[in-house]
Amino acid sequence: MGLKNIDWDSLFSYSTIKIVRIRDKRLGILHFVFLIGIILYILVGTIFLQKKYLTLESPIGSIRTSLQSPSNRPTDLPYCLKNGTDSSYDGYPNKPCQYWDEYLVLYPPSEESSMFITTRCTQETQSTVNGCNLSEPSCVYNTTSLSDFYIANVENFTILLDHTLSAPTLGIQYNAIQLEGQLLDTNGNPMSLPSPNIVGVKGSPDIMSLQGILTAAGVESLDSQGLANKSRSIRDDGILILCFITYSNTYTYNTGNYHYTYQFKLVENTKFKIVEPVFTKDVEDRYIFDRHGVRIIFIQTGQLGQFDFQTMLLTFVSGIGLVTAASLIVDVIATRIMPQRSRYQELKFQDSSVETQKKQTNDQTPLLNEETINGTTETPY
């Protein structure tokens, strides 16, 4: 087989677009509906509802917390064990109470994105046996005294929350005191707390009591049933709470409105405790504080946005692909499903040879004759 016998025109044929106007109302209405749907999707769905004209960035930030003990110290607390009082409250055993201040209750004293508030403590006084030296293999500690007690009125301790947000790429940076905020319940609905709780007031720091945080997390009180051990109360066993701080400026069409929300959620089937050793004169004498309490972990999240022309342009370009897909679907229906599909297919797909082009050029006639569809003459290009 020689090279002369190869049909080079067929081998390297070029397919181009031919426009054929099909006067069929069924196909026209279908295509029109597709176009209207695509326009509504782009303008309403992606532009107005999804705000796809914004470039988005997840903020980063820092959190500062501080704890303050209440000024009043009530003496008639029902969970505190006293002479002549009930030995249980809400079905859980009472314990002696101690009135600690914020420096004793909070441990460790400072953390970046969390805090631990002691609600119960087991305190042990320990010394090495016979004053032995820890360099001796047989030297161990001996507990000389032990006490187990609740921290009185700890639910009325107040927590100050101060946090900042930053979106370096967008050039956004704020402190919480500059913004309005809101507290959400576990279902994401806005809620409010009585005094002394202050949340989301512009120009004022956020202050919440421990009981207020428990309420926002769906916990009635510290004397509710524990999550890990049903035979012990939350006050006795401890609890772990996640605090989600969510920032946004896309909740309205004005991206200049920045705000944040707090949402507290329990971590199920958990308890929390920290063991703190305190050495006195030397390593041979120490206190062991076995602390149970409320551990709060703060998580900063959300999205901030700014108008970006390139982002909006990409959104419109993606719509062009949908228009092409809609035209392809209508073409398939016309050439594969419609009763006149043979005629439509013949008009849509035509082969043109070089000889035919030369002959038609010599005759000074157009390459493609006028086509008549449904009795109407149309001149394709």
Tab-separated table of C-alpha atoms in Angstrom:
chain	number	residue	atom	x	y	z
A	1	MET	CA	0.000	0.000	0.000
A	2	GLY	CA	1.603	3.222	-1.201
A	3	LEU	CA	1.420	6.608	0.343
A	4	LYS	CA	-0.564	7.812	-2.668
A	5	ASN	CA	-3.411	5.475	-1.761
A	6	ILE	CA	-3.832	7.054	1.704
A	7	ASP	CA	-6.746	9.443	2.036
A	8	TRP	CA	-4.855	12.232	3.754
A	9	ASP	CA	-7.935	14.440	3.826
A	10	SER	CA	-9.851	11.881	5.867
A	11	LEU	CA	-6.847	11.114	8.047
A	12	PHE	CA	-6.315	14.755	8.992
A	13	SER	CA	-9.884	15.942	8.705
A	14	TYR	CA	-10.920	18.968	10.742
A	15	SER	CA	-14.268	19.107	12.518
A	16	THR	CA	-15.789	22.553	12.843
A	17	ILE	CA	-19.035	23.867	14.233
A	18	LYS	CA	-22.012	24.259	11.962
A	19	ILE	CA	-25.033	26.193	13.128
A	20	VAL	CA	-28.353	24.723	12.069
A	21	ARG	CA	-31.495	26.509	13.152
A	22	ILE	CA	-34.114	23.867	13.983
A	23	ARG	CA	-37.589	25.329	14.078
A	24	ASP	CA	-39.070	22.954	16.621
A	25	LYS	CA	-40.773	24.534	19.616
A	26	ARG	CA	-40.151	21.505	21.790
A	27	LEU	CA	-36.398	21.758	21.418
A	28	GLY	CA	-36.447	25.550	21.610
A	29	ILE	CA	-38.462	25.615	24.838
A	30	LEU	CA	-36.258	22.942	26.393
A	31	HIS	CA	-33.108	24.876	25.534
A	32	PHE	CA	-34.674	28.109	26.795
A	33	VAL	CA	-35.577	26.461	30.126
A	34	PHE	CA	-32.013	25.199	30.481
A	35	LEU	CA	-30.622	28.686	29.879
A	36	ILE	CA	-33.016	30.303	32.364
A	37	GLY	CA	-32.099	27.675	34.958
A	38	ILE	CA	-28.368	28.257	34.425
A	39	ILE	CA	-28.762	32.034	34.714
A	40	LEU	CA	-30.766	31.671	37.928
A	41	TYR	CA	-28.213	29.234	39.317
A	42	ILE	CA	-25.314	31.586	38.616
A	43	LEU	CA	-26.954	34.837	39.723
A	44	VAL	CA	-29.154	33.633	42.589
A	45	GLY	CA	-27.471	30.442	43.727
A	46	THR	CA	-23.769	31.183	43.435
A	47	ILE	CA	-23.603	34.993	43.468
A	48	PHE	CA	-26.341	36.098	45.879
A	49	LEU	CA	-26.742	33.051	48.140
A	50	GLN	CA	-23.307	31.397	48.136
A	51	LYS	CA	-21.469	34.712	47.635
A	52	LYS	CA	-19.017	33.163	45.200
A	53	TYR	CA	-17.711	36.637	44.338
A	54	LEU	CA	-15.733	36.630	47.612
A	55	THR	CA	-12.245	35.322	48.248
A	56	LEU	CA	-12.300	33.533	51.595
A	57	GLU	CA	-9.750	32.967	54.333
A	58	SER	CA	-9.939	31.078	57.629
A	59	PRO	CA	-8.872	33.383	60.466
A	60	ILE	CA	-6.209	32.675	63.034
A	61	GLY	CA	-5.974	34.281	66.443
A	62	SER	CA	-5.121	34.123	70.105
A	63	ILE	CA	-7.162	33.735	73.303
A	64	ARG	CA	-6.587	35.131	76.773
A	65	THR	CA	-8.642	33.989	79.752
A	66	SER	CA	-8.714	34.949	83.397
A	67	LEU	CA	-10.702	33.648	86.367
A	68	GLN	CA	-12.300	35.683	89.147
A	69	SER	CA	-13.771	34.349	92.405
A	70	PRO	CA	-17.144	35.720	93.571
A	71	SER	CA	-17.171	38.341	96.318
A	72	ASN	CA	-19.802	36.552	98.413
A	73	ARG	CA	-19.165	33.208	100.106
A	74	PRO	CA	-22.431	31.445	100.946
A	75	THR	CA	-22.417	28.957	103.824
A	76	ASP	CA	-25.577	27.004	103.061
A	77	LEU	CA	-24.384	25.110	99.992
A	78	PRO	CA	-26.361	21.833	99.684
A	79	TYR	CA	-23.435	19.736	98.419
A	80	CYS	CA	-21.152	20.688	101.325
A	81	LEU	CA	-20.984	18.169	104.170
A	82	LYS	CA	-21.456	19.719	107.615
A	83	ASN	CA	-22.349	18.468	111.041
A	84	GLY	CA	-26.066	17.772	111.261
A	85	THR	CA	-26.665	18.178	107.508
A	86	ASP	CA	-27.705	15.644	104.908
A	87	SER	CA	-24.947	13.342	103.719
A	88	SER	CA	-26.106	13.440	100.093
A	89	TYR	CA	-27.492	15.882	97.543
A	90	ASP	CA	-29.327	14.962	94.346
A	91	GLY	CA	-28.414	11.337	94.979
A	92	TYR	CA	-24.659	11.905	95.266
A	93	PRO	CA	-22.597	11.937	98.492
A	94	ASN	CA	-21.704	15.284	100.014
A	95	LYS	CA	-18.136	16.192	100.843
A	96	PRO	CA	-16.505	18.857	103.016
A	97	CYS	CA	-15.963	22.162	101.219
A	98	GLN	CA	-13.055	24.556	101.064
A	99	TYR	CA	-13.257	28.186	99.929
A	100	TRP	CA	-10.487	28.537	97.376
A	101	ASP	CA	-9.731	31.712	95.442
A	102	GLU	CA	-9.022	31.922	91.714
A	103	TYR	CA	-5.301	31.275	92.144
A	104	LEU	CA	-5.927	27.896	93.754
A	105	VAL	CA	-8.905	26.920	91.580
A	106	LEU	CA	-7.216	27.601	88.229
A	107	TYR	CA	-4.517	25.119	87.222
A	108	PRO	CA	-2.226	25.586	85.446
A	109	PRO	CA	-2.252	29.357	85.987
A	110	SER	CA	-2.056	30.209	82.270
A	111	GLU	CA	-2.760	28.347	79.031
A	112	GLU	CA	-3.009	29.561	75.432
A	113	SER	CA	-6.263	27.961	74.266
A	114	SER	CA	-7.738	26.179	77.285
A	115	MET	CA	-8.352	26.422	80.999
A	116	PHE	CA	-9.026	24.025	83.855
A	117	ILE	CA	-11.276	24.921	86.798
A	118	THR	CA	-11.069	22.668	89.850
A	119	THR	CA	-14.367	21.487	91.345
A	120	ARG	CA	-13.073	18.677	93.621
A	121	CYS	CA	-9.673	17.935	95.055
A	122	THR	CA	-8.072	15.059	96.912
A	123	GLN	CA	-5.130	16.405	98.890
A	124	GLU	CA	-2.406	14.095	100.155
A	125	THR	CA	0.525	14.986	102.398
A	126	GLN	CA	3.465	12.714	101.676
A	127	SER	CA	6.983	12.215	103.002
A	128	THR	CA	9.622	9.664	102.253
A	129	VAL	CA	9.669	6.725	104.687
A	130	ASN	CA	11.930	7.519	107.655
A	131	GLY	CA	13.296	10.503	105.754
A	132	CYS	CA	15.091	8.235	103.313
A	133	ASN	CA	16.924	9.598	100.308
A	134	LEU	CA	15.491	9.080	96.815
A	135	SER	CA	18.879	7.876	95.643
A	136	GLU	CA	18.138	4.661	97.528
A	137	PRO	CA	16.194	2.060	95.477
A	138	SER	CA	13.943	1.153	98.430
A	139	CYS	CA	12.987	4.773	99.215
A	140	VAL	CA	9.271	5.480	98.641
A	141	TYR	CA	6.714	8.057	99.718
A	142	ASN	CA	4.291	7.480	102.564
A	143	THR	CA	0.947	9.324	102.799
A	144	THR	CA	0.622	10.913	106.215
A	145	SER	CA	-2.747	12.631	105.698
A	146	LEU	CA	-5.508	12.668	103.108
A	147	SER	CA	-8.565	14.860	102.591
A	148	ASP	CA	-11.204	14.897	99.858
A	149	PHE	CA	-13.299	18.047	99.398
A	150	TYR	CA	-15.351	20.163	97.009
A	151	ILE	CA	-14.528	23.729	96.016
A	152	ALA	CA	-17.313	25.856	97.464
A	153	ASN	CA	-19.374	28.074	95.148
A	154	VAL	CA	-17.129	27.352	92.160
A	155	GLU	CA	-20.038	27.578	89.692
A	156	ASN	CA	-20.271	31.315	90.408
A	157	PHE	CA	-16.660	32.014	89.462
A	158	THR	CA	-16.557	34.288	86.416
A	159	ILE	CA	-14.355	33.912	83.335
A	160	LEU	CA	-13.130	36.814	81.223
A	161	LEU	CA	-12.631	35.925	77.552
A	162	ASP	CA	-10.461	38.118	75.356
A	163	HIS	CA	-9.569	36.976	71.849
A	164	THR	CA	-8.223	38.344	68.592
A	165	LEU	CA	-8.701	37.354	64.961
A	166	SER	CA	-6.416	37.856	61.991
A	167	ALA	CA	-6.635	37.076	58.271
A	168	PRO	CA	-3.159	38.008	56.977
A	169	THR	CA	-3.900	37.495	53.279
A	170	LEU	CA	-6.984	39.732	53.407
A	171	GLY	CA	-5.333	42.243	55.736
A	172	ILE	CA	-7.980	41.862	58.473
A	173	GLN	CA	-7.259	42.070	62.193
A	174	TYR	CA	-9.612	42.747	65.119
A	175	ASN	CA	-9.913	42.316	68.851
A	176	ALA	CA	-13.136	40.873	70.266
A	177	ILE	CA	-13.860	44.077	72.162
A	178	GLN	CA	-14.182	45.856	68.783
A	179	LEU	CA	-16.836	43.451	67.496
A	180	GLU	CA	-20.376	42.373	68.287
A	181	GLY	CA	-20.877	38.779	69.343
A	182	GLN	CA	-23.538	36.265	70.275
A	183	LEU	CA	-23.928	33.173	72.407
A	184	LEU	CA	-25.487	30.094	70.799
A	185	ASP	CA	-27.037	27.069	72.471
A	186	THR	CA	-26.146	23.500	71.548
A	187	ASN	CA	-28.594	23.620	68.609
A	188	GLY	CA	-27.075	26.782	67.172
A	189	ASN	CA	-29.890	29.094	68.276
A	190	PRO	CA	-29.156	32.476	69.919
A	191	MET	CA	-29.500	32.523	73.699
A	192	SER	CA	-28.907	34.987	76.512
A	193	LEU	CA	-27.736	34.592	80.093
A	194	PRO	CA	-28.598	36.646	83.169
A	195	SER	CA	-26.170	38.942	84.974
A	196	PRO	CA	-23.240	38.843	85.616
A	197	ASN	CA	-22.829	37.286	82.149
A	198	ILE	CA	-21.927	39.785	79.416
A	199	VAL	CA	-21.516	38.441	75.878
A	200	GLY	CA	-21.044	40.213	72.565
A	201	VAL	CA	-21.412	43.820	73.711
A	202	LYS	CA	-19.213	46.034	71.568
A	203	GLY	CA	-16.687	47.922	73.684
A	204	SER	CA	-17.024	45.548	76.641
A	205	PRO	CA	-15.071	42.351	77.398
A	206	ASP	CA	-16.967	39.067	77.480
A	207	ILE	CA	-17.607	37.714	80.975
A	208	MET	CA	-19.338	34.414	81.686
A	209	SER	CA	-19.824	32.493	84.896
A	210	LEU	CA	-18.977	28.806	85.032
A	211	GLN	CA	-22.664	28.062	85.522
A	212	GLY	CA	-23.464	30.147	82.450
A	213	ILE	CA	-21.032	28.097	80.379
A	214	LEU	CA	-22.546	24.873	81.706
A	215	THR	CA	-26.026	26.131	80.777
A	216	ALA	CA	-24.863	26.994	77.243
A	217	ALA	CA	-23.388	23.484	76.950
A	218	GLY	CA	-26.692	21.909	77.973
A	219	VAL	CA	-25.690	21.004	81.553
A	220	GLU	CA	-28.169	21.899	84.272
A	221	SER	CA	-25.599	22.061	87.075
A	222	LEU	CA	-22.388	20.553	88.402
A	223	ASP	CA	-24.541	18.208	90.482
A	224	SER	CA	-25.930	16.552	87.334
A	225	GLN	CA	-25.004	12.968	86.504
A	226	GLY	CA	-21.423	12.446	85.366
A	227	LEU	CA	-20.745	11.560	81.745
A	228	ALA	CA	-18.145	8.842	82.308
A	229	ASN	CA	-19.359	7.422	85.633
A	230	LYS	CA	-23.111	7.481	86.265
A	231	SER	CA	-22.615	6.922	89.990
A	232	ARG	CA	-20.775	10.223	90.390
A	233	SER	CA	-21.759	13.826	89.738
A	234	ILE	CA	-20.013	16.172	87.317
A	235	ARG	CA	-18.737	18.119	90.336
A	236	ASP	CA	-17.087	14.941	91.587
A	237	ASP	CA	-15.843	13.465	88.296
A	238	GLY	CA	-15.108	16.411	86.017
A	239	ILE	CA	-16.115	17.241	82.477
A	240	LEU	CA	-14.625	18.300	79.120
A	241	ILE	CA	-16.216	21.153	77.131
A	242	LEU	CA	-15.299	22.507	73.688
A	243	CYS	CA	-15.881	26.205	73.029
A	244	PHE	CA	-16.128	27.106	69.322
A	245	ILE	CA	-15.479	30.779	68.590
A	246	THR	CA	-16.679	31.368	65.031
A	247	TYR	CA	-15.885	34.576	63.136
A	248	SER	CA	-17.731	35.790	60.053
A	249	ASN	CA	-18.339	38.840	57.889
A	250	THR	CA	-20.347	37.007	55.212
A	251	TYR	CA	-23.623	36.656	57.108
A	252	THR	CA	-24.863	39.826	55.315
A	253	TYR	CA	-23.989	41.386	51.956
A	254	ASN	CA	-21.931	44.028	53.758
A	255	THR	CA	-18.514	42.480	54.346
A	256	GLY	CA	-17.670	45.335	56.682
A	257	ASN	CA	-19.854	43.794	59.414
A	258	TYR	CA	-17.684	41.445	61.465
A	259	HIS	CA	-19.070	39.390	64.323
A	260	TYR	CA	-18.378	36.231	66.308
A	261	THR	CA	-20.339	33.547	68.122
A	262	TYR	CA	-19.675	31.268	71.088
A	263	GLN	CA	-20.981	27.714	71.092
A	264	PHE	CA	-20.161	25.281	73.906
A	265	LYS	CA	-20.406	21.511	73.367
A	266	LEU	CA	-19.839	18.588	75.712
A	267	VAL	CA	-17.460	15.774	74.879
A	268	GLU	CA	-19.509	12.690	75.735
A	269	ASN	CA	-18.271	9.850	77.959
A	270	THR	CA	-15.400	11.874	79.372
A	271	LYS	CA	-14.162	13.131	82.701
A	272	PHE	CA	-11.152	15.248	83.498
A	273	LYS	CA	-8.538	15.439	86.193
A	274	ILE	CA	-5.009	16.796	86.709
A	275	VAL	CA	-2.515	15.636	89.335
A	276	GLU	CA	-0.368	18.450	90.713
A	277	PRO	CA	2.660	17.746	92.941
A	278	VAL	CA	3.808	20.565	95.240
A	279	PHE	CA	7.161	20.134	96.992
A	280	THR	CA	7.707	21.902	100.303
A	281	LYS	CA	11.137	21.830	101.986
A	282	ASP	CA	12.737	19.401	99.565
A	283	VAL	CA	11.789	16.500	97.300
A	284	GLU	CA	11.319	14.244	100.346
A	285	ASP	CA	8.211	16.219	101.424
A	286	ARG	CA	5.356	17.075	99.127
A	287	TYR	CA	1.637	17.640	98.638
A	288	ILE	CA	-0.321	15.829	95.919
A	289	PHE	CA	-3.397	17.642	94.614
A	290	ASP	CA	-5.575	15.255	92.622
A	291	ARG	CA	-7.841	17.758	90.892
A	292	HIS	CA	-11.128	16.985	89.137
A	293	GLY	CA	-13.011	19.719	87.354
A	294	VAL	CA	-14.149	21.473	84.185
A	295	ARG	CA	-11.718	21.550	81.292
A	296	ILE	CA	-12.609	24.104	78.567
A	297	ILE	CA	-10.833	23.999	75.204
A	298	PHE	CA	-11.248	27.053	72.943
A	299	ILE	CA	-11.272	26.546	69.170
A	300	GLN	CA	-11.212	29.528	66.817
A	301	THR	CA	-12.852	28.931	63.456
A	302	GLY	CA	-14.950	30.607	60.757
A	303	GLN	CA	-14.413	32.340	57.415
A	304	LEU	CA	-13.770	35.939	56.397
A	305	GLY	CA	-14.286	37.232	52.872
A	306	GLN	CA	-13.533	40.156	50.585
A	307	PHE	CA	-14.790	41.009	47.084
A	308	ASP	CA	-12.476	39.706	44.378
A	309	PHE	CA	-13.102	40.309	40.661
A	310	GLN	CA	-11.104	37.263	39.561
A	311	THR	CA	-13.146	35.004	41.860
A	312	MET	CA	-16.388	36.395	40.426
A	313	LEU	CA	-15.063	35.953	36.875
A	314	LEU	CA	-14.270	32.293	37.545
A	315	THR	CA	-17.819	31.833	38.792
A	316	PHE	CA	-19.237	33.173	35.503
A	317	VAL	CA	-16.792	31.120	33.428
A	318	SER	CA	-17.986	27.965	35.185
A	319	GLY	CA	-21.502	28.896	34.034
A	320	ILE	CA	-20.339	28.849	30.406
A	321	GLY	CA	-19.544	25.163	30.842
A	322	LEU	CA	-23.125	24.588	31.963
A	323	VAL	CA	-24.418	26.349	28.819
A	324	THR	CA	-22.280	24.046	26.688
A	325	ALA	CA	-23.613	21.018	28.542
A	326	ALA	CA	-27.200	22.205	28.045
A	327	SER	CA	-26.636	22.635	24.289
A	328	LEU	CA	-25.090	19.173	24.112
A	329	ILE	CA	-28.123	17.624	25.815
A	330	VAL	CA	-30.512	19.325	23.383
A	331	ASP	CA	-28.356	18.217	20.434
A	332	VAL	CA	-28.481	14.601	21.620
A	333	ILE	CA	-32.257	14.780	21.988
A	334	ALA	CA	-32.580	16.291	18.508
A	335	THR	CA	-30.314	13.808	16.734
A	336	ARG	CA	-31.025	10.665	18.768
A	337	ILE	CA	-34.542	10.843	20.185
A	338	MET	CA	-36.769	13.167	18.128
A	339	PRO	CA	-38.868	11.612	15.289
A	340	GLN	CA	-36.998	13.797	12.761
A	341	ARG	CA	-33.640	12.700	14.163
A	342	SER	CA	-32.353	11.381	10.799
A	343	ARG	CA	-32.989	14.680	9.071
A	344	TYR	CA	-31.526	16.699	11.979
A	345	GLN	CA	-28.447	14.471	12.060
A	346	GLU	CA	-27.955	14.862	8.312
A	347	LEU	CA	-28.102	18.633	8.582
A	348	LYS	CA	-25.879	18.853	11.663
A	349	PHE	CA	-23.073	16.612	10.403
A	350	GLN	CA	-21.762	17.121	6.843
A	351	ASP	CA	-18.557	15.985	5.142
A	352	SER	CA	-16.706	18.353	2.837
A	353	SER	CA	-13.913	17.227	0.461
A	354	VAL	CA	-11.179	19.285	-1.146
A	355	GLU	CA	-12.459	18.419	-4.640
A	356	THR	CA	-15.910	19.647	-3.765
A	357	GLN	CA	-14.486	22.883	-2.379
A	358	LYS	CA	-12.443	23.460	-5.563
A	359	LYS	CA	-15.397	22.728	-7.825
A	360	GLN	CA	-17.704	24.988	-5.877
A	361	THR	CA	-15.055	27.715	-5.895
A	362	ASN	CA	-14.723	27.481	-9.673
A	363	ASP	CA	-18.482	27.606	-10.050
A	364	GLN	CA	-18.523	30.571	-7.676
A	365	THR	CA	-21.179	28.847	-5.587
A	366	PRO	CA	-21.246	28.621	-1.752
A	367	LEU	CA	-19.838	25.524	-0.093
A	368	LEU	CA	-23.073	24.648	1.665
A	369	ASN	CA	-26.427	24.929	-0.026
A	370	GLU	CA	-29.373	26.490	1.676
A	371	GLU	CA	-31.162	24.009	3.879
A	372	THR	CA	-34.881	23.876	4.385
A	373	ILE	CA	-36.178	22.614	7.695
A	374	ASN	CA	-39.904	22.246	8.291
A	375	GLY	CA	-40.632	24.302	5.208
A	376	THR	CA	-38.384	27.232	6.172
A	377	THR	CA	-35.233	28.226	4.344
A	378	GLU	CA	-32.160	28.973	6.497
A	379	THR	CA	-28.693	29.860	5.296
A	380	PRO	CA	-26.024	28.209	7.448
A	381	TYR	CA	-22.482	29.519	7.496
